[in-house]
Amino acid sequence: MHFGIIYDSPWVKSYADLAMGAAKLEGAIPVDRKALDGTEHWAMIRYATDDGYINAGIAIFYSPEPGLIWIDFLYVAPDFRRRGIATRLIEGIRQQAKADGYLRYGLGTLPGNYPMLSLIGRCGGLKVDAGRSSREGVYFFESFGPPRKKAVKFQTRADRDRVRQKRGESRKQQLVEVRRQIKRFKDGADPASCMQAIVDVTLNAGGQN
């Protein structure tokens, strides 16, 4: 994973602008989302090819207030989706923020962007900020506390396979529930109840990782 500042890397700025345009067309970010001003930081995952490099995914982040790292934009190229790229970008920024002494990090998404909500749930640790969230966006934060306990090591391959199968089935059920709540939201159901149901199911997904 590579890190840098936008104004130091004009080629990254060009790629980020293209990625933002694609994300707007996909409905992943608002069409009136402001352009980058160059002071933001970036994280990128690239792969070497015979002709040079190919960009798999990019994340833009900055510090809007002391002690906070905010992931402002995240995009994975279509050919590289469902390969864990977005998760690696978020975790990479999280670890960098923690190592640099920041107190927390966060990100937000549109209420109808259920792939992003599902991704946030899988990351774990992020909690919804009900006070800031609304019909325009759902916001998540994680405060860095004491180290977590080490995960239990499974003793046999059969144990690991059973846990992985259970997680896969659980995630399918969670995705179905997220889609159901989005349909209720579009049909005029109470936004707060729909949002809370989405938050609950995505955070439960994170807790099982």
mmCIF file of C-alpha atoms in Angstrom, residues 3-89:
data_model
loop_
_atom_site.group_PDB
_atom_site.id
_atom_site.type_symbol
_atom_site.label_atom_id
_atom_site.label_comp_id
_atom_site.label_asym_id
_atom_site.label_seq_id
_atom_site.Cartn_x
_atom_site.Cartn_y
_atom_site.Cartn_z
ATOM 1 C CA PHE A 3 0.601 6.755 0.940
ATOM 2 C CA GLY A 4 1.101 10.394 -0.025
ATOM 3 C CA ILE A 5 -0.320 13.924 -0.220
ATOM 4 C CA ILE A 6 -2.409 14.998 -3.209
ATOM 5 C CA TYR A 7 -0.441 18.158 -4.054
ATOM 6 C CA ASP A 8 2.794 16.135 -4.139
ATOM 7 C CA SER A 9 1.356 13.658 -6.653
ATOM 8 C CA PRO A 10 -0.404 15.243 -9.677
ATOM 9 C CA TRP A 11 -0.978 11.828 -11.256
ATOM 10 C CA VAL A 12 -2.835 10.699 -8.126
ATOM 11 C CA LYS A 13 -5.001 13.837 -8.290
ATOM 12 C CA SER A 14 -5.906 12.983 -11.891
ATOM 13 C CA TYR A 15 -6.774 9.406 -11.002
ATOM 14 C CA ALA A 16 -8.764 10.494 -7.944
ATOM 15 C CA ASP A 17 -10.795 12.931 -10.064
ATOM 16 C CA LEU A 18 -11.607 10.140 -12.527
ATOM 17 C CA ALA A 19 -12.535 7.803 -9.677
ATOM 18 C CA MET A 20 -14.831 10.424 -8.153
ATOM 19 C CA GLY A 21 -16.538 10.919 -11.502
ATOM 20 C CA ALA A 22 -17.134 7.168 -11.790
ATOM 21 C CA ALA A 23 -18.443 7.011 -8.202
ATOM 22 C CA LYS A 24 -20.934 9.795 -8.957
ATOM 23 C CA LEU A 25 -22.222 7.922 -12.000
ATOM 24 C CA GLU A 26 -22.645 4.806 -9.841
ATOM 25 C CA GLY A 27 -24.557 6.793 -7.210
ATOM 26 C CA ALA A 28 -21.988 5.979 -4.523
ATOM 27 C CA ILE A 29 -21.326 9.654 -3.691
ATOM 28 C CA PRO A 30 -23.445 12.814 -4.178
ATOM 29 C CA VAL A 31 -23.209 14.417 -7.619
ATOM 30 C CA ASP A 32 -22.464 17.781 -5.978
ATOM 31 C CA ARG A 33 -19.607 16.403 -3.925
ATOM 32 C CA LYS A 34 -16.854 19.048 -3.770
ATOM 33 C CA ALA A 35 -13.623 18.593 -5.689
ATOM 34 C CA LEU A 36 -10.311 17.830 -3.982
ATOM 35 C CA ASP A 37 -8.279 20.876 -2.944
ATOM 36 C CA GLY A 38 -4.899 19.121 -2.943
ATOM 37 C CA THR A 39 -4.217 19.137 0.785
ATOM 38 C CA GLU A 40 -5.732 15.694 1.357
ATOM 39 C CA HIS A 41 -3.721 12.516 1.880
ATOM 40 C CA TRP A 42 -4.169 9.403 -0.215
ATOM 41 C CA ALA A 43 -3.692 5.667 0.148
ATOM 42 C CA MET A 44 -3.542 3.464 -2.917
ATOM 43 C CA ILE A 45 -3.185 -0.185 -3.802
ATOM 44 C CA ARG A 46 -1.438 -0.804 -7.134
ATOM 45 C CA TYR A 47 -0.251 -3.888 -8.959
ATOM 46 C CA ALA A 48 2.724 -4.204 -11.274
ATOM 47 C CA THR A 49 2.075 -5.175 -14.905
ATOM 48 C CA ASP A 50 4.262 -5.679 -17.957
ATOM 49 C CA ASP A 51 3.526 -2.075 -18.961
ATOM 50 C CA GLY A 52 3.945 -0.470 -15.536
ATOM 51 C CA TYR A 53 1.256 -0.391 -12.854
ATOM 52 C CA ILE A 54 -2.500 -0.696 -12.615
ATOM 53 C CA ASN A 55 -4.475 1.099 -9.928
ATOM 54 C CA ALA A 56 -6.776 -1.221 -7.984
ATOM 55 C CA GLY A 57 -8.206 1.183 -5.399
ATOM 56 C CA ILE A 58 -7.765 4.561 -3.771
ATOM 57 C CA ALA A 59 -8.844 6.227 -0.522
ATOM 58 C CA ILE A 60 -8.682 9.946 0.274
ATOM 59 C CA PHE A 61 -8.395 11.050 3.896
ATOM 60 C CA TYR A 62 -7.513 14.083 6.007
ATOM 61 C CA SER A 63 -7.759 15.453 9.542
ATOM 62 C CA PRO A 64 -10.751 17.839 9.899
ATOM 63 C CA GLU A 65 -10.103 18.326 13.619
ATOM 64 C CA PRO A 66 -7.323 17.480 16.096
ATOM 65 C CA GLY A 67 -7.064 13.789 16.852
ATOM 66 C CA LEU A 68 -9.367 12.642 14.022
ATOM 67 C CA ILE A 69 -8.613 11.010 10.667
ATOM 68 C CA TRP A 70 -11.553 11.148 8.273
ATOM 69 C CA ILE A 71 -11.773 8.849 5.224
ATOM 70 C CA ASP A 72 -13.465 11.170 2.767
ATOM 71 C CA PHE A 73 -13.562 9.012 -0.364
ATOM 72 C CA LEU A 74 -13.027 5.355 -1.209
ATOM 73 C CA TYR A 75 -13.070 3.773 -4.655
ATOM 74 C CA VAL A 76 -12.132 0.354 -6.020
ATOM 75 C CA ALA A 77 -11.836 -0.234 -9.757
ATOM 76 C CA PRO A 78 -14.605 -2.561 -11.051
ATOM 77 C CA ASP A 79 -12.163 -5.294 -12.100
ATOM 78 C CA PHE A 80 -10.770 -5.481 -8.547
ATOM 79 C CA ARG A 81 -13.967 -5.506 -6.508
ATOM 80 C CA ARG A 82 -14.829 -8.319 -4.113
ATOM 81 C CA ARG A 83 -11.139 -8.986 -3.520
ATOM 82 C CA GLY A 84 -10.786 -7.236 -0.172
ATOM 83 C CA ILE A 85 -9.190 -4.082 -1.624
ATOM 84 C CA ALA A 86 -11.542 -1.666 0.155
ATOM 85 C CA THR A 87 -11.083 -3.483 3.468
ATOM 86 C CA ARG A 88 -7.291 -3.289 3.089
ATOM 87 C CA LEU A 89 -7.449 0.431 2.347
#
